[in-house]
Amino acid sequence: MTISGNQSTHERGGLSKAQIVEMLCLRDDEQTALHNKASDIRKTTLTDSVYIRALIEFSNVCCNDCFYCGLRKTNSNIKRFELSPEEILTVVDDASDAGINSIILQAGERRDRKFTSYVSYTLKLIKEKHPRMCVTLAVGEQERGVYEEFFEYGASRYILRIETSNEQHFKKLHPLSQSFKSRVQCLHELRDIGFQIGTGVMVNAPYQTLENLADDIIFFSLLDLELCSLGPYVPHSDTPFGGVEYLPEETLNLGLNMISVLRIAMPDINIASTASLDTLSPDGRELGLVSGANVILPRLSSYAHRSNSILYNDKTDGPLEYGALLKNFEDKIKLLGLIPDMEGAGGGHHYMQKVKNISIK
Ligand code: 5AD
């Protein structure tokens, strides 16, 4: 599999696979030094701002059967839900009232026309009422024409996690009906269409090796992405991997080190500190920020459905009321000496640099 893209991005990070593996294994003082280095790079390349973006999980219906995910279609232990476009708009109104300028609409994957039209219609409603709201979509693999439609209706960013950059590993995590090549192709199509793209992997997923993770970092660099969302794998009891041996502390350490190594390899991209970190430590997402991440995604989904949205066994819900939830995040960010930023919806630094280079040419 060849990955076209801006090779120089990787060269700029200048890390070999062996160096990446070595850094992933650092613990104790050396690990702290790694995190500090990544934090310094974030500070000098970007700023001390932490972007707060609202994650709106609007449906948990999914046509896939990934072996690790609680939303898999054959899991009959969860109640399926789908917010109506109007209900989604109400959540967006609340996010907007709270000062948030950037949202992520996330759902299980479905490729039927009914679903894709419903997404397009929702985008239309949101953009009519909140023209300046930056909308990121995360609704999985779709036909190119569907991605084009979403783009026309105002989505400007798209997150599609590759889950692993190793095709053999991908096969161990997914049924045969899902293909690694198709996912890579989707990422290329999204970028060609003009989306700012984000991808990511689960860290310490079953069958994953340190070499796989190092390859993931190199894959991200070659793809020249704008956003990376790395989250520790957390088992879900209603999945085939539910009973596999799991080492939470090791997973947390690896997850944090991955964030730091990625920051060193790609200094100016947006890196999310994801909710799955919070399942491994009460201050998991803060640790993610301290390790070099610069984006945080509070879940502003419909509270009525929150317990059905879970992808993994999740114990942390946080305060339920919007204002309290956001205030909580802002306070935590300030305590770290960082600056919460709910308005900075604009392109990431990496994207702006690219646009500048194009317009100068
Ligand atoms: N642990 C951690 N992350 C998970 N995801 C799905 N299941 C799990 C799990 N058990 C992540 C996948 C998916 C994203 C929406 O959630 O990376 O792309």
Short mmCIF file of C-alpha atoms and ligand atoms in Angstrom, two decimals:
data_model
loop_
_atom_site.label_atom_id
_atom_site.label_comp_id
_atom_site.label_asym_id
_atom_site.label_seq_id
_atom_site.Cartn_x
_atom_site.Cartn_y
_atom_site.Cartn_z
CA MET A 1 0.00 0.00 0.00
CA THR A 2 1.54 3.31 -1.01
CA ILE A 3 0.48 6.39 0.79
CA SER A 4 0.82 9.56 -1.19
CA GLY A 5 1.22 12.77 0.71
CA ASN A 6 3.69 15.26 1.92
CA GLN A 7 6.76 13.22 2.77
CA SER A 8 8.51 16.26 4.21
CA THR A 9 6.06 16.37 7.11
CA HIS A 10 7.50 13.14 8.38
CA GLU A 11 11.05 14.16 7.64
CA ARG A 12 10.49 17.33 9.62
CA GLY A 13 9.74 15.22 12.68
CA GLY A 14 12.88 13.29 11.76
CA LEU A 15 12.00 10.18 13.75
CA SER A 16 12.95 6.65 12.77
CA LYS A 17 10.77 3.69 13.62
CA ALA A 18 13.29 2.47 16.21
CA GLN A 19 13.36 5.88 17.89
CA ILE A 20 9.59 5.95 18.07
CA VAL A 21 9.46 2.51 19.69
CA GLU A 22 12.11 3.59 22.17
CA MET A 23 10.14 6.69 23.11
CA LEU A 24 6.93 4.73 23.53
CA CYS A 25 8.68 2.57 26.14
CA LEU A 26 9.91 5.45 28.31
CA ARG A 27 8.63 5.43 31.90
CA ASP A 28 9.19 7.38 35.14
CA ASP A 29 11.50 10.43 34.86
CA GLU A 30 12.30 9.79 31.22
CA GLN A 31 8.62 9.61 30.44
CA THR A 32 8.02 12.94 32.21
CA ALA A 33 10.84 14.45 30.17
CA LEU A 34 9.19 13.16 26.97
CA HIS A 35 5.86 14.71 27.93
CA ASN A 36 7.53 18.00 28.85
CA LYS A 37 9.33 18.10 25.53
CA ALA A 38 6.06 17.55 23.64
CA SER A 39 4.35 20.22 25.75
CA ASP A 40 7.12 22.70 24.97
CA ILE A 41 6.79 21.96 21.26
CA ARG A 42 3.05 22.57 21.44
CA LYS A 43 3.65 25.85 23.25
CA THR A 44 6.24 27.16 20.82
CA THR A 45 4.64 25.85 17.61
CA LEU A 46 1.04 26.60 18.52
CA THR A 47 0.19 28.49 21.71
CA ASP A 48 -1.08 27.58 25.14
CA SER A 49 -4.65 27.53 23.81
CA VAL A 50 -6.73 24.40 24.18
CA TYR A 51 -9.62 24.19 21.75
CA ILE A 52 -12.89 23.04 23.29
CA ARG A 53 -15.15 21.43 20.69
CA ALA A 54 -18.58 19.93 21.32
CA LEU A 55 -18.86 16.25 20.48
CA ILE A 56 -22.46 15.45 19.54
CA GLU A 57 -23.12 11.72 19.31
CA PHE A 58 -26.37 11.75 17.39
CA SER A 59 -26.96 8.07 16.61
CA ASN A 60 -25.63 4.75 17.85
CA VAL A 61 -27.06 2.68 15.00
CA CYS A 62 -24.21 1.01 13.11
CA CYS A 63 -23.95 -1.30 10.12
CA ASN A 64 -20.50 -2.58 11.12
CA ASP A 65 -19.52 -5.33 13.49
CA CYS A 66 -16.03 -4.27 14.67
CA PHE A 67 -14.74 -6.75 17.24
CA TYR A 68 -13.82 -4.05 19.78
CA CYS A 69 -16.77 -1.64 19.67
CA GLY A 70 -19.85 -1.62 21.88
CA LEU A 71 -21.95 -0.11 19.08
CA ARG A 72 -21.37 -3.13 16.82
CA LYS A 73 -24.54 -4.15 15.07
CA THR A 74 -24.82 -7.56 16.72
CA ASN A 75 -24.72 -6.11 20.25
CA SER A 76 -28.33 -6.44 21.31
CA ASN A 77 -27.64 -5.22 24.85
CA ILE A 78 -27.85 -1.53 24.00
CA LYS A 79 -30.87 0.51 23.14
CA ARG A 80 -30.43 2.11 19.74
CA PHE A 81 -31.27 5.79 19.26
CA GLU A 82 -31.15 8.44 16.61
CA LEU A 83 -31.72 12.14 17.31
CA SER A 84 -33.95 13.93 14.84
CA PRO A 85 -32.38 16.81 12.86
CA GLU A 86 -34.37 19.22 15.05
CA GLU A 87 -33.09 17.56 18.23
CA ILE A 88 -29.53 17.83 16.94
CA LEU A 89 -30.14 21.49 16.17
CA THR A 90 -31.24 22.07 19.76
CA VAL A 91 -27.96 20.63 21.02
CA VAL A 92 -26.08 22.84 18.55
CA ASP A 93 -28.08 25.87 19.77
CA ASP A 94 -26.98 25.07 23.33
CA ALA A 95 -23.36 24.68 22.24
CA SER A 96 -23.57 28.00 20.41
CA ASP A 97 -25.17 29.73 23.41
CA ALA A 98 -22.31 28.46 25.53
CA GLY A 99 -19.87 30.17 23.12
CA ILE A 100 -18.74 27.08 21.25
CA ASN A 101 -17.89 27.65 17.61
CA SER A 102 -16.90 24.19 16.52
CA ILE A 103 -18.82 20.92 16.75
CA ILE A 104 -18.24 17.30 15.84
CA LEU A 105 -21.23 15.30 14.68
CA GLN A 106 -20.51 11.63 15.30
CA ALA A 107 -22.61 8.53 14.66
CA GLY A 108 -22.34 4.85 13.99
CA GLU A 109 -21.74 4.06 10.34
CA ARG A 110 -24.62 3.69 7.89
CA ARG A 111 -24.48 4.01 4.14
CA ASP A 112 -28.16 3.90 3.18
CA ARG A 113 -29.56 6.93 1.39
CA LYS A 114 -32.06 7.62 4.17
CA PHE A 115 -29.19 8.13 6.60
CA THR A 116 -26.96 10.17 4.31
CA SER A 117 -29.86 12.48 3.33
CA TYR A 118 -30.68 12.92 7.00
CA VAL A 119 -27.08 13.97 7.67
CA SER A 120 -27.14 16.41 4.74
CA TYR A 121 -30.45 17.88 5.87
CA THR A 122 -29.11 18.29 9.41
CA LEU A 123 -26.05 20.08 8.05
CA LYS A 124 -28.35 22.39 6.10
CA LEU A 125 -30.38 23.22 9.23
CA ILE A 126 -27.25 23.89 11.26
CA LYS A 127 -25.59 26.05 8.63
CA GLU A 128 -28.75 28.11 8.04
CA LYS A 129 -29.06 28.94 11.70
CA HIS A 130 -25.37 29.03 12.64
CA PRO A 131 -23.48 29.96 9.46
CA ARG A 132 -20.20 30.45 11.33
CA MET A 133 -20.33 27.13 13.18
CA CYS A 134 -17.47 24.89 12.06
CA VAL A 135 -18.82 21.39 11.54
CA THR A 136 -16.70 18.25 11.66
CA LEU A 137 -18.34 15.00 10.63
CA ALA A 138 -17.48 11.50 11.83
CA VAL A 139 -19.91 9.13 10.14
CA GLY A 140 -17.55 6.55 8.74
CA GLU A 141 -16.89 5.25 5.26
CA GLN A 142 -19.12 6.64 2.52
CA GLU A 143 -19.16 6.88 -1.27
CA ARG A 144 -17.18 9.77 -2.72
CA GLY A 145 -20.40 11.39 -3.97
CA VAL A 146 -21.80 11.37 -0.45
CA TYR A 147 -18.67 13.01 0.93
CA GLU A 148 -19.01 15.66 -1.79
CA GLU A 149 -22.60 16.26 -0.76
CA PHE A 150 -21.64 16.64 2.91
CA PHE A 151 -18.95 19.13 1.87
CA GLU A 152 -21.43 21.14 -0.21
CA TYR A 153 -23.80 21.25 2.74
CA GLY A 154 -21.15 22.86 4.89
CA ALA A 155 -19.11 20.20 6.70
CA SER A 156 -15.47 21.26 6.43
CA ARG A 157 -13.66 18.64 8.48
CA TYR A 158 -13.96 14.88 8.65
CA ILE A 159 -12.62 12.38 11.15
CA LEU A 160 -12.26 8.79 10.02
CA ARG A 161 -10.10 6.67 12.25
CA ILE A 162 -7.94 4.16 10.44
CA GLU A 163 -7.79 2.15 13.74
CA THR A 164 -4.41 0.68 12.68
CA SER A 165 -2.10 1.39 9.76
CA ASN A 166 -1.22 -2.29 9.40
CA GLU A 167 -3.49 -4.20 7.04
CA GLN A 168 -2.96 -7.56 8.79
CA HIS A 169 -3.73 -6.01 12.15
CA PHE A 170 -6.82 -4.34 10.66
CA LYS A 171 -8.06 -7.80 9.66
CA LYS A 172 -7.76 -9.01 13.23
CA LEU A 173 -9.93 -6.16 14.49
CA HIS A 174 -12.67 -6.28 11.85
CA PRO A 175 -14.83 -8.78 10.03
CA LEU A 176 -13.94 -9.57 6.41
CA SER A 177 -16.64 -7.23 5.12
CA GLN A 178 -14.51 -4.25 6.19
CA SER A 179 -11.41 -3.37 4.26
CA PHE A 180 -8.29 -1.45 5.15
CA LYS A 181 -7.74 -0.35 1.56
CA SER A 182 -11.21 1.09 1.34
CA ARG A 183 -10.67 3.11 4.51
CA VAL A 184 -7.38 4.52 3.23
CA GLN A 185 -9.09 5.37 -0.04
CA CYS A 186 -11.83 7.22 1.85
CA LEU A 187 -9.22 9.33 3.63
CA HIS A 188 -7.63 10.28 0.30
CA GLU A 189 -11.00 11.10 -1.23
CA LEU A 190 -11.94 13.29 1.73
CA ARG A 191 -8.70 15.20 1.38
CA ASP A 192 -9.10 15.55 -2.40
CA ILE A 193 -12.59 16.97 -1.92
CA GLY A 194 -11.18 19.65 0.36
CA PHE A 195 -11.96 18.43 3.85
CA GLN A 196 -9.47 19.00 6.61
CA ILE A 197 -8.97 15.41 7.63
CA GLY A 198 -8.46 13.70 10.92
CA THR A 199 -7.70 10.09 11.68
CA GLY A 200 -6.40 8.05 14.57
CA VAL A 201 -5.97 4.69 16.19
CA MET A 202 -6.81 2.94 19.42
CA VAL A 203 -3.73 2.50 21.57
CA ASN A 204 -2.95 -0.94 23.03
CA ALA A 205 -5.72 -2.59 21.07
CA PRO A 206 -5.72 -6.40 20.93
CA TYR A 207 -2.91 -7.87 18.77
CA GLN A 208 -1.21 -4.46 18.47
CA THR A 209 2.59 -4.28 18.73
CA LEU A 210 4.85 -1.31 19.48
CA GLU A 211 6.04 -1.54 15.88
CA ASN A 212 2.44 -1.14 14.73
CA LEU A 213 2.15 2.05 16.78
CA ALA A 214 5.41 3.39 15.33
CA ASP A 215 4.08 2.66 11.85
CA ASP A 216 0.90 4.48 12.76
CA ILE A 217 2.89 7.63 13.55
CA ILE A 218 4.67 7.36 10.19
CA PHE A 219 1.34 6.73 8.44
CA PHE A 220 -0.12 9.90 9.99
CA SER A 221 2.88 11.92 8.84
CA LEU A 222 2.63 10.65 5.29
CA LEU A 223 -1.08 11.35 5.18
CA ASP A 224 -0.41 14.97 6.12
CA LEU A 225 -3.44 15.25 8.33
CA GLU A 226 -4.76 18.21 10.27
CA LEU A 227 -6.16 16.41 13.32
CA CYS A 228 -5.30 13.23 15.10
CA SER A 229 -7.49 11.56 17.67
CA LEU A 230 -5.65 8.88 19.61
CA GLY A 231 -7.47 7.04 22.34
CA PRO A 232 -6.49 4.15 24.55
CA TYR A 233 -8.37 0.96 23.81
CA VAL A 234 -10.85 0.17 26.61
CA PRO A 235 -12.58 -3.23 26.54
CA HIS A 236 -16.33 -3.46 26.19
CA SER A 237 -17.88 -6.53 27.79
CA ASP A 238 -20.42 -7.03 24.98
CA THR A 239 -17.80 -7.55 22.28
CA PRO A 240 -15.72 -10.57 21.22
CA PHE A 241 -12.66 -8.87 22.78
CA GLY A 242 -14.45 -8.22 26.07
CA GLY A 243 -12.65 -10.99 27.97
CA VAL A 244 -9.14 -10.45 26.58
CA GLU A 245 -6.48 -9.66 29.20
CA TYR A 246 -6.14 -5.91 29.68
CA LEU A 247 -3.47 -3.79 31.40
CA PRO A 248 -4.96 -0.36 32.20
CA GLU A 249 -1.79 1.28 33.53
CA GLU A 250 0.30 0.14 30.59
CA THR A 251 -2.43 1.31 28.22
CA LEU A 252 -2.54 4.75 29.82
CA ASN A 253 1.25 5.13 29.65
CA LEU A 254 1.33 4.07 26.02
CA GLY A 255 -1.60 6.34 25.15
CA LEU A 256 0.13 9.37 26.68
CA ASN A 257 3.48 8.55 25.10
CA MET A 258 1.79 8.19 21.70
CA ILE A 259 0.43 11.73 22.06
CA SER A 260 3.90 13.05 22.90
CA VAL A 261 5.64 11.23 20.06
CA LEU A 262 3.01 12.43 17.62
CA ARG A 263 3.48 16.02 18.81
CA ILE A 264 7.22 15.68 18.22
CA ALA A 265 6.66 14.13 14.78
CA MET A 266 3.94 16.59 13.72
CA PRO A 267 4.41 19.76 15.77
CA ASP A 268 1.62 21.87 14.31
CA ILE A 269 -1.37 19.54 13.97
CA ASN A 270 -4.35 19.44 16.30
CA ILE A 271 -4.20 16.46 18.66
CA ALA A 272 -7.25 15.51 20.70
CA SER A 273 -7.12 14.36 24.29
CA THR A 274 -9.96 11.87 24.13
CA ALA A 275 -12.60 10.70 26.59
CA SER A 276 -11.24 7.15 26.73
CA LEU A 277 -8.23 8.54 28.68
CA ASP A 278 -10.66 9.45 31.44
CA THR A 279 -11.70 5.83 31.85
CA LEU A 280 -8.10 4.96 32.81
CA SER A 281 -7.43 7.85 35.16
CA PRO A 282 -9.70 10.45 36.80
CA ASP A 283 -7.56 13.17 35.21
CA GLY A 284 -6.87 11.27 31.99
CA ARG A 285 -7.74 14.06 29.62
CA GLU A 286 -5.64 16.57 31.56
CA LEU A 287 -2.72 14.17 31.33
CA GLY A 288 -3.33 14.06 27.56
CA LEU A 289 -3.02 17.85 27.41
CA VAL A 290 0.11 17.81 29.53
CA SER A 291 1.56 15.23 27.13
CA GLY A 292 1.12 17.49 24.10
CA ALA A 293 -2.54 17.40 22.99
CA ASN A 294 -4.31 20.72 22.32
CA VAL A 295 -7.98 19.81 21.71
CA ILE A 296 -10.63 18.57 24.10
CA LEU A 297 -14.07 17.31 23.13
CA PRO A 298 -16.74 17.43 25.83
CA ARG A 299 -19.68 15.20 24.96
CA LEU A 300 -22.68 17.49 24.59
CA SER A 301 -24.94 14.78 23.24
CA SER A 302 -28.49 14.33 24.34
CA TYR A 303 -28.26 13.35 27.99
CA ALA A 304 -31.26 11.09 27.68
CA HIS A 305 -29.25 8.83 25.39
CA ARG A 306 -25.82 9.19 26.87
CA SER A 307 -25.72 5.79 28.50
CA ASN A 308 -26.44 4.20 25.12
CA SER A 309 -23.67 6.09 23.31
CA ILE A 310 -20.84 4.22 24.84
CA LEU A 311 -18.29 2.47 22.72
CA TYR A 312 -16.45 0.94 25.66
CA ASN A 313 -17.21 0.35 29.34
CA ASP A 314 -17.07 3.91 30.56
CA LYS A 315 -17.42 4.97 34.17
CA THR A 316 -17.04 8.71 33.82
CA ASP A 317 -19.95 10.89 32.88
CA GLY A 318 -19.13 14.24 34.47
CA PRO A 319 -21.75 16.81 35.44
CA LEU A 320 -24.75 16.57 33.20
CA GLU A 321 -25.78 20.18 32.86
CA TYR A 322 -24.17 21.97 29.88
CA GLY A 323 -22.91 25.05 31.65
CA ALA A 324 -21.46 22.98 34.50
CA LEU A 325 -19.84 20.53 32.11
CA LEU A 326 -18.09 23.26 30.13
CA LYS A 327 -17.12 25.21 33.21
CA ASN A 328 -15.58 22.05 34.60
CA PHE A 329 -13.45 21.65 31.47
CA GLU A 330 -12.45 25.32 31.44
CA ASP A 331 -11.39 25.18 35.09
CA LYS A 332 -9.33 22.05 34.55
CA ILE A 333 -7.55 23.61 31.55
CA LYS A 334 -6.78 26.79 33.48
CA LEU A 335 -5.40 24.79 36.40
CA LEU A 336 -2.85 23.34 33.98
CA GLY A 337 -1.73 26.88 33.08
CA LEU A 338 -3.33 26.55 29.63
CA ILE A 339 -5.95 28.76 27.99
CA PRO A 340 -9.42 27.38 27.19
CA ASP A 341 -10.61 28.51 23.74
CA MET A 342 -14.17 27.77 22.63
CA GLU A 343 -14.18 30.27 19.79
CA GLY A 344 -11.14 29.23 17.87
CA ALA A 345 -13.03 27.33 15.24
CA GLY A 346 -10.71 28.32 12.41
CA GLY A 347 -8.38 25.99 10.62
CA GLY A 348 -5.65 24.35 12.59
CA HIS A 349 -2.18 25.85 12.38
CA HIS A 350 -1.04 23.08 10.05
CA TYR A 351 -3.92 23.74 7.66
CA MET A 352 -3.35 27.51 7.69
CA GLN A 353 0.31 27.01 6.83
CA LYS A 354 -0.68 24.79 3.91
CA VAL A 355 -3.24 27.31 2.63
CA LYS A 356 -0.64 30.08 2.92
CA ASN A 357 1.84 28.06 0.90
CA ILE A 358 -0.73 27.39 -1.80
CA SER A 359 -1.72 31.04 -2.11
CA ILE A 360 1.91 32.18 -2.30
CA LYS A 361 2.65 29.79 -5.19
N1 5AD B 1 -12.01 1.39 23.11
C1 5AD B 1 -11.54 2.56 22.68
N2 5AD B 1 -11.98 3.18 21.58
C2 5AD B 1 -12.97 2.57 20.88
N3 5AD B 1 -13.60 2.92 19.75
C3 5AD B 1 -14.51 1.98 19.46
N4 5AD B 1 -14.49 1.01 20.39
C4 5AD B 1 -13.53 1.35 21.29
C5 5AD B 1 -13.02 0.75 22.45
N5 5AD B 1 -13.48 -0.42 22.90
C6 5AD B 1 -13.21 4.09 18.97
C7 5AD B 1 -12.83 3.67 17.56
C8 5AD B 1 -13.83 4.40 16.71
C9 5AD B 1 -14.22 5.56 17.57
C10 5AD B 1 -15.52 6.18 17.22
O1 5AD B 1 -14.28 5.00 18.85
O2 5AD B 1 -11.52 4.15 17.29
O3 5AD B 1 -13.32 4.83 15.48
#
